[in-house]
Amino acid sequence: MALLAWPLEAELLPPPADDDNSTGAELGIPSPTRISVGGMSSGADFAVQFQVAFSETVMGAAIFAGQPYRCATHRFPNDTMMPPNPEVPVCEGCPSGKTLVYDHCKYKSSVVEARLLKTVAQNYASQGLIDSITYLERARVYLYRGTKDNIYEQGSVAKTRDFFAEFVPASQLLFKNDIPSGHGYPMPGSKPWPCGAEGLLSNIPFQNCDYDGPGAALQHIYGGGLAPPADKASLSKLKWFDQKPFYGDKDITGLARWGLVYVPTSCEAASSRACDLFVSFPGCGFTSYSTFVLHVTNLNFNAWAETNHIIVLYPKLASHGSTKQQQEGCWNVYGQTGANYATRDAPQMLAVRQMVKQVSNLKIWGTSSDSPTVSHARCNAYITIIILFAGMLS
C-alpha cells in the first residue's frame, strides 16, 4: 500500500528519558508579542476554553472540529438524562443521580443552545473565574469542519461558531465547512493521506484535500498578509522542552515530561526579535512520543511559522487518570478535575498558561537531524500507529 510505504523525510531525535534529572539550557528568546491558540478535536475543544478564559491575552483561535465553551457538561432543555457515567462526571443542571449523554455536543448538537452557554461565560466572568468577556470582541476565530467528519456531526461546529458570534464581530469569524474531509486537518500537497476516505482512514489526523487549513487559519487569525510558508520547516528548529516545571499535580494535569517547541530562525535568541506565539493542542491518541512527533512534523504550522516570525508551542499529555478521555491523552473538557475545569485556575488551563508566560525560558534539550535517516520499516511502524490511533481521536 502506498500509504504504508511512504517514507518520512527526516528523523527527530527522541527526548531524554522521563526520569532524566539533568538541567537543560534555557530557550532564551524575547517574550512573544501576540498569542494565539488552536487544535484539532479534543485539542480544539481545549483551544476554545483557553481562548474564552484568557481572552485578554489570547488574540485568536484556530478551531478544527471543536465544541462550544463548557458545552460537554451543560444540560440543555431538550437533553436526555442518563445514569451516572464517569466519562461525564460533571453536569450543570442535572438532577441528583443523573448526567448527560456522553458527547452530546458532538452527536446531538440539535439540543445545544449557544445563548445559554453565553450566560455561562458571562457568569464566570462576573465571578472573576475567566477574563472579562469584553476582550472577546477583539478575537479572531477560524473554525473548520469537514463535510465527511463522523466524530463531530453536521451542525456541531456551527454551534461553536454561534457561541463565538455572541461576542465576536462577524467580520472576525471565519467558518470553513465545505471541504470533503473526514475528522482531520485539511492539508495541501501530495502526501498520500486521502481526503474524506471511508472507514478507519476517515479519521487520519491530516488529509490531503488541496486546501491548506493550518495556513488559512493563521492567515485569518493574523489578519491576512502573511508571507508564503517555507518549502520545508527545518527539524533543527524543533526542540524538546521540559514540562516538569508545569506539572502541578501530575496525576491531574496529565502532562507528559516533554513537549515540543518550534523556533524559527528569525526568532532565535541571537536575533533579539520578539515574535508571535501559536499554541497547538493535539487531539486524543498522541500519548506516545512517536505519534506525537508525527503529528507535529506532518502538519505545516511550522512552515508558516518559519517565514512569519511565529513560535509554535506543542504541549503534550500522557496517558493518565481513570477515564477513557484521560487515558487517551484528551484535554479536560469533561470535568474530570472538577466543575471549574474551564476556568483560568483549572489545573490544565493554569499549566498551559504558565508555559505561555515562561516560554522565553523553557528548558530545552537536543537537536534534530535534517537528513533522511528514517527507514521504511520504522516509517511503516509509525504510520501503523497513527492509523490505529486515528479511530480513537475525539
Coordinates of C-alpha atoms in Angstrom, one line a residue:
M1 CA 0.0 0.0 0.0
A2 CA 1.3 3.4 -0.9
L3 CA 0.1 4.8 2.3
L4 CA 2.2 2.5 4.4
A5 CA 5.3 2.7 2.1
W6 CA 5.5 6.5 2.2
P7 CA 8.8 7.4 3.9
L8 CA 9.2 10.2 6.4
E9 CA 11.5 13.0 5.3
A10 CA 13.6 13.2 8.4
E11 CA 14.0 12.0 12.0
L12 CA 13.6 14.0 15.1
L13 CA 15.8 12.7 17.9
P14 CA 13.9 11.3 20.9
P15 CA 13.7 13.3 24.1
P16 CA 15.7 12.3 27.2
A17 CA 14.2 9.7 29.5
D18 CA 11.2 10.8 31.6
D19 CA 13.2 10.3 34.7
D20 CA 16.2 12.4 33.5
N21 CA 17.1 14.9 36.1
S22 CA 19.8 16.9 34.3
T23 CA 19.3 20.6 33.7
G24 CA 18.6 21.8 30.1
A25 CA 19.6 25.1 28.6
E26 CA 17.0 27.9 28.6
L27 CA 15.4 28.8 25.3
G28 CA 16.5 32.4 25.9
I29 CA 14.2 34.3 23.5
P30 CA 12.3 37.5 23.9
S31 CA 8.8 37.3 25.3
P32 CA 6.2 36.8 22.5
T33 CA 4.1 39.8 21.3
R34 CA 0.8 38.3 20.1
I35 CA -0.5 34.9 21.4
S36 CA -3.0 32.6 19.6
V37 CA -4.1 29.0 20.1
G38 CA -5.5 26.2 18.1
G39 CA -6.1 22.5 17.9
M40 CA -8.0 19.6 16.5
S41 CA -10.9 17.7 18.1
S42 CA -10.1 17.5 21.8
G43 CA -7.4 20.0 21.2
A44 CA -9.9 22.3 19.5
D45 CA -12.3 21.9 22.5
F46 CA -9.4 23.0 24.8
A47 CA -8.4 25.9 22.5
V48 CA -12.0 27.2 22.7
Q49 CA -11.7 27.0 26.5
F50 CA -8.4 28.7 26.6
Q51 CA -9.4 31.5 24.2
V52 CA -12.5 32.3 26.3
A53 CA -10.8 32.0 29.7
F54 CA -7.7 34.1 28.7
S55 CA -9.3 36.4 26.2
E56 CA -7.3 39.4 27.5
T57 CA -4.1 37.6 26.4
V58 CA -5.2 35.4 23.5
M59 CA -5.9 37.3 20.3
G60 CA -7.3 34.4 18.2
A61 CA -8.0 30.7 17.8
A62 CA -8.0 28.0 15.1
I63 CA -10.7 25.5 15.9
F64 CA -10.6 22.4 13.7
A65 CA -13.7 20.5 14.8
G66 CA -14.3 21.8 18.3
Q67 CA -17.4 22.1 20.6
P68 CA -18.6 25.3 22.3
Y69 CA -17.3 26.6 25.6
R70 CA -18.3 24.3 28.5
C71 CA -20.8 22.5 26.4
A72 CA -19.9 19.0 27.3
T73 CA -21.2 19.4 30.9
H74 CA -24.1 21.7 30.4
R75 CA -27.7 20.5 30.4
F76 CA -29.9 22.0 27.8
P77 CA -33.8 21.9 27.9
N78 CA -34.0 19.1 25.4
D79 CA -31.2 16.9 26.7
T80 CA -31.9 13.3 27.6
M81 CA -30.9 12.3 31.2
M82 CA -28.7 9.3 31.8
P83 CA -27.5 7.2 34.8
P84 CA -24.2 8.3 36.3
N85 CA -21.2 8.0 33.9
P86 CA -17.5 8.5 34.9
E87 CA -16.9 10.0 31.5
V88 CA -19.4 12.8 32.3
P89 CA -18.6 13.4 36.0
V90 CA -20.0 17.0 35.9
C91 CA -23.4 18.1 34.8
E92 CA -24.7 21.6 35.3
G93 CA -28.4 21.5 35.8
C94 CA -28.9 17.7 36.1
P95 CA -31.0 16.2 38.9
S96 CA -29.3 14.2 41.5
G97 CA -28.2 10.7 40.3
K98 CA -28.4 11.7 36.6
T99 CA -26.0 13.0 34.0
L100 CA -25.8 13.8 30.3
V101 CA -25.4 11.7 27.2
Y102 CA -21.6 11.4 26.6
D103 CA -20.5 13.8 23.9
H104 CA -24.0 15.2 23.4
C105 CA -22.5 18.4 21.9
K106 CA -20.9 16.3 19.1
Y107 CA -23.5 13.8 18.4
K108 CA -26.7 15.5 19.5
S109 CA -25.9 19.1 18.6
S110 CA -29.5 20.0 17.9
V111 CA -30.1 20.3 21.7
V112 CA -27.3 22.9 22.1
E113 CA -28.3 26.5 22.6
A114 CA -25.5 28.9 22.3
R115 CA -27.3 31.7 24.2
L116 CA -27.3 29.5 27.3
L117 CA -23.5 29.0 27.1
K118 CA -23.1 32.7 26.6
T119 CA -24.7 33.1 30.0
V120 CA -22.3 30.6 31.5
A121 CA -19.4 32.6 30.2
Q122 CA -20.9 35.9 31.4
N123 CA -21.5 34.4 34.9
Y124 CA -17.9 33.1 35.1
A125 CA -16.5 36.4 34.0
S126 CA -18.6 38.3 36.6
Q127 CA -17.2 36.0 39.3
G128 CA -13.7 36.6 38.1
L129 CA -13.2 33.0 37.1
I130 CA -12.3 33.9 33.5
D131 CA -11.2 37.2 31.8
S132 CA -13.8 39.8 31.1
I133 CA -15.8 38.7 28.0
T134 CA -15.5 42.2 26.6
Y135 CA -12.0 41.1 25.4
L136 CA -13.6 38.5 23.1
E137 CA -14.8 41.4 20.9
R138 CA -11.3 41.7 19.5
A139 CA -10.6 38.0 19.0
R140 CA -10.2 36.5 15.5
V141 CA -11.6 32.9 15.3
Y142 CA -11.2 30.4 12.5
L143 CA -13.4 27.3 12.6
Y144 CA -13.4 24.2 10.4
R145 CA -15.4 21.0 10.0
G146 CA -15.0 18.6 7.1
T147 CA -18.2 17.5 5.4
K148 CA -17.4 13.8 6.0
D149 CA -16.5 14.2 9.7
N150 CA -18.1 11.3 11.5
I151 CA -17.0 12.5 15.0
Y152 CA -18.4 16.0 15.1
E153 CA -21.8 15.6 13.4
Q154 CA -23.2 18.2 11.0
G155 CA -24.2 21.2 13.0
S156 CA -21.9 20.6 15.9
V157 CA -19.1 23.1 14.9
A158 CA -21.8 25.5 13.7
K159 CA -22.9 25.7 17.3
T160 CA -19.3 26.7 18.3
R161 CA -19.5 29.4 15.7
D162 CA -22.8 30.5 17.1
F163 CA -21.3 30.7 20.6
F164 CA -18.4 33.0 19.5
A165 CA -20.9 35.0 17.4
E166 CA -22.5 36.1 20.7
F167 CA -19.3 38.1 21.4
V168 CA -17.1 38.3 18.3
P169 CA -18.0 40.6 15.3
A170 CA -19.0 38.6 12.2
S171 CA -16.0 40.0 10.3
Q172 CA -13.6 38.3 12.7
L173 CA -15.2 34.9 12.4
L174 CA -14.5 32.5 9.6
F175 CA -16.2 29.1 9.4
K176 CA -15.0 26.8 6.6
N177 CA -17.3 23.8 6.2
D178 CA -17.3 22.8 2.5
I179 CA -14.2 20.6 2.2
P180 CA -14.9 16.9 1.9
S181 CA -12.5 15.8 4.6
G182 CA -13.1 13.4 7.5
H183 CA -12.1 14.1 11.1
G184 CA -8.7 15.7 10.5
Y185 CA -6.7 18.7 9.3
P186 CA -7.2 19.5 5.6
M187 CA -3.8 19.8 4.0
P188 CA -2.3 20.8 0.7
G189 CA 0.3 18.9 -1.3
S190 CA 0.8 15.4 -2.5
K191 CA 1.2 13.3 0.7
P192 CA -0.9 10.1 0.3
W193 CA -3.3 10.8 3.2
P194 CA -6.7 10.5 1.4
C195 CA -9.2 13.3 1.8
G196 CA -12.5 12.1 3.2
A197 CA -11.7 8.4 2.9
E198 CA -14.2 5.8 4.2
G199 CA -13.7 3.6 7.2
L200 CA -10.7 3.8 9.5
L201 CA -8.8 6.2 7.2
S202 CA -11.6 8.7 7.6
N203 CA -10.0 9.8 10.9
I204 CA -6.4 10.2 9.7
P205 CA -5.5 13.4 11.5
F206 CA -4.1 15.1 8.4
Q207 CA -5.7 14.7 5.0
N208 CA -4.7 15.8 1.5
C209 CA -7.6 17.9 0.5
D210 CA -5.8 20.5 -1.7
Y211 CA -6.7 23.1 1.0
D212 CA -4.3 24.5 3.5
G213 CA -6.3 24.5 6.7
P214 CA -3.4 25.5 9.0
G215 CA -2.3 28.3 6.6
A216 CA -5.9 29.6 6.2
A217 CA -6.3 29.6 10.0
L218 CA -3.1 31.5 10.6
Q219 CA -3.9 34.0 7.8
H220 CA -7.3 34.7 9.4
I221 CA -6.0 35.0 13.0
Y222 CA -3.3 37.4 12.0
G223 CA -5.5 39.5 9.7
G224 CA -4.0 38.3 6.3
G225 CA -0.8 39.4 4.7
L226 CA 1.3 36.5 6.0
A227 CA 4.3 35.5 3.8
P228 CA 4.0 32.2 2.0
P229 CA 5.2 29.2 4.0
A230 CA 8.7 27.8 3.8
D231 CA 9.0 24.9 1.4
K232 CA 10.1 22.8 4.3
A233 CA 10.4 23.6 8.0
S234 CA 13.8 22.7 9.4
L235 CA 13.6 20.0 12.1
S236 CA 16.7 21.6 13.6
K237 CA 14.3 24.3 14.8
L238 CA 12.2 21.8 16.8
K239 CA 13.3 21.5 20.4
W240 CA 12.1 19.2 23.2
F241 CA 11.1 21.3 26.2
D242 CA 10.7 20.1 29.8
Q243 CA 7.1 20.2 31.1
K244 CA 8.0 19.0 34.6
P245 CA 8.0 22.6 36.0
F246 CA 4.4 22.9 35.0
Y247 CA 3.1 19.5 36.3
G248 CA 1.3 20.8 39.4
D249 CA -0.4 17.6 40.5
K250 CA 0.8 15.4 37.5
D251 CA -2.0 12.9 38.1
I252 CA -4.5 15.7 37.5
T253 CA -2.8 17.8 34.8
G254 CA -1.7 14.6 32.9
L255 CA 1.3 16.4 31.4
A256 CA 3.9 14.3 29.7
R257 CA 7.5 15.0 30.7
W258 CA 8.4 16.5 27.3
G259 CA 6.7 18.8 24.8
L260 CA 8.0 20.4 21.6
V261 CA 8.6 24.0 20.6
Y262 CA 9.4 25.3 17.1
V263 CA 11.6 28.4 17.0
P264 CA 12.1 30.0 13.5
T265 CA 15.5 31.2 12.6
S266 CA 14.3 34.8 12.9
C267 CA 13.1 34.2 16.4
E268 CA 16.2 32.6 17.9
A269 CA 17.9 34.2 20.8
A270 CA 20.7 35.7 18.7
S271 CA 18.2 37.7 16.7
S272 CA 16.7 39.5 19.7
R273 CA 13.4 39.7 17.8
A274 CA 10.1 39.5 19.7
C275 CA 7.9 37.1 17.8
D276 CA 4.3 35.9 17.9
L277 CA 3.3 32.6 19.6
F278 CA 0.9 30.0 18.5
V279 CA 0.0 27.2 20.9
S280 CA -1.1 24.0 19.1
F281 CA -3.1 21.4 21.1
P282 CA -3.1 17.8 19.7
G283 CA -6.3 15.8 19.9
C284 CA -6.7 12.4 21.7
G285 CA -4.4 9.5 21.0
F286 CA -1.0 11.1 20.8
T287 CA 0.3 9.8 24.1
S288 CA 3.4 8.1 22.7
Y289 CA 6.3 10.2 21.6
S290 CA 6.4 8.6 18.1
T291 CA 2.8 9.5 17.3
F292 CA 3.3 13.0 18.8
V293 CA 6.3 13.6 16.6
L294 CA 4.4 12.5 13.5
H295 CA 1.6 14.9 14.4
V296 CA 3.9 17.9 14.9
T297 CA 6.1 17.2 11.8
N298 CA 3.3 16.4 9.3
L299 CA 1.2 19.5 10.0
N300 CA 2.5 22.6 8.3
F301 CA 2.1 25.2 11.1
N302 CA 5.9 25.2 11.3
A303 CA 6.4 26.0 7.6
W304 CA 4.2 29.0 8.0
A305 CA 5.8 29.9 11.3
E306 CA 9.3 29.9 9.7
T307 CA 8.5 32.7 7.3
N308 CA 6.3 34.7 9.6
H309 CA 8.2 35.0 12.9
I310 CA 5.8 32.7 14.8
I311 CA 7.0 30.4 17.6
V312 CA 4.8 27.2 17.8
L313 CA 4.4 25.5 21.2
Y314 CA 3.1 21.9 21.3
P315 CA 2.2 20.9 24.8
K316 CA 1.8 17.1 25.3
L317 CA -0.3 15.0 27.5
A318 CA 0.5 11.5 28.8
S319 CA -2.0 8.7 29.4
H320 CA -3.2 9.2 32.9
G321 CA -6.3 9.0 35.2
S322 CA -9.1 6.5 35.1
T323 CA -11.5 7.7 32.4
K324 CA -11.3 6.9 28.7
Q325 CA -10.7 10.5 27.9
Q326 CA -7.8 10.8 30.3
Q327 CA -6.1 7.5 29.3
E328 CA -6.2 8.5 25.6
G329 CA -4.5 11.8 26.4
C330 CA -7.5 14.0 25.7
W331 CA -7.7 17.5 27.1
N332 CA -10.0 18.1 30.0
V333 CA -13.3 19.5 28.7
Y334 CA -15.5 17.0 30.5
G335 CA -14.9 18.0 34.2
Q336 CA -12.6 15.2 35.3
T337 CA -10.8 17.7 37.6
G338 CA -14.0 19.2 39.0
A339 CA -16.7 21.6 38.0
N340 CA -14.4 24.6 37.4
Y341 CA -12.3 22.8 34.7
A342 CA -12.9 25.6 32.2
T343 CA -11.7 28.5 34.4
R344 CA -8.3 30.2 34.5
D345 CA -7.2 28.3 37.6
A346 CA -8.2 24.8 36.5
P347 CA -5.1 22.5 36.6
Q348 CA -4.6 22.1 32.8
M349 CA -5.6 25.6 32.0
L350 CA -3.2 27.0 34.6
A351 CA -0.4 24.7 33.5
V352 CA -0.6 25.9 29.9
R353 CA -0.9 29.5 30.9
Q354 CA 2.3 29.2 32.8
M355 CA 4.0 27.6 29.8
V356 CA 3.0 30.6 27.7
K357 CA 4.2 33.1 30.3
Q358 CA 7.5 31.3 30.7
V359 CA 8.1 30.4 27.0
S360 CA 11.2 32.6 26.8
N361 CA 12.8 30.5 29.5
L362 CA 11.7 27.0 28.7
K363 CA 14.3 24.3 29.5
I364 CA 15.2 22.7 26.2
W365 CA 17.0 19.6 25.0
G366 CA 18.5 18.2 21.9
T367 CA 18.6 19.0 18.2
S368 CA 17.4 17.0 15.3
S369 CA 18.7 15.7 12.0
D370 CA 17.6 17.1 8.7
S371 CA 19.0 14.1 6.8
P372 CA 16.5 11.4 5.5
T373 CA 17.5 8.7 8.0
V374 CA 14.2 7.1 8.7
S375 CA 14.0 3.5 7.4
H376 CA 10.9 2.2 5.7
A377 CA 10.5 -0.3 8.4
R378 CA 10.4 2.4 11.1
C379 CA 8.2 4.5 8.9
N380 CA 5.7 1.7 8.5
A381 CA 5.6 1.1 12.2
Y382 CA 4.9 4.8 12.8
I383 CA 2.2 5.0 10.1
T384 CA 0.6 1.9 11.5
I385 CA 0.5 3.5 15.0
I386 CA -1.1 6.6 13.5
I387 CA -3.8 4.6 11.7
L388 CA -4.5 2.6 14.9
F389 CA -4.8 5.8 16.9
A390 CA -6.9 7.6 14.3
G391 CA -10.0 5.7 15.2
M392 CA -9.6 6.9 18.8
L393 CA -9.4 10.6 18.1
S394 CA -12.3 12.5 19.6

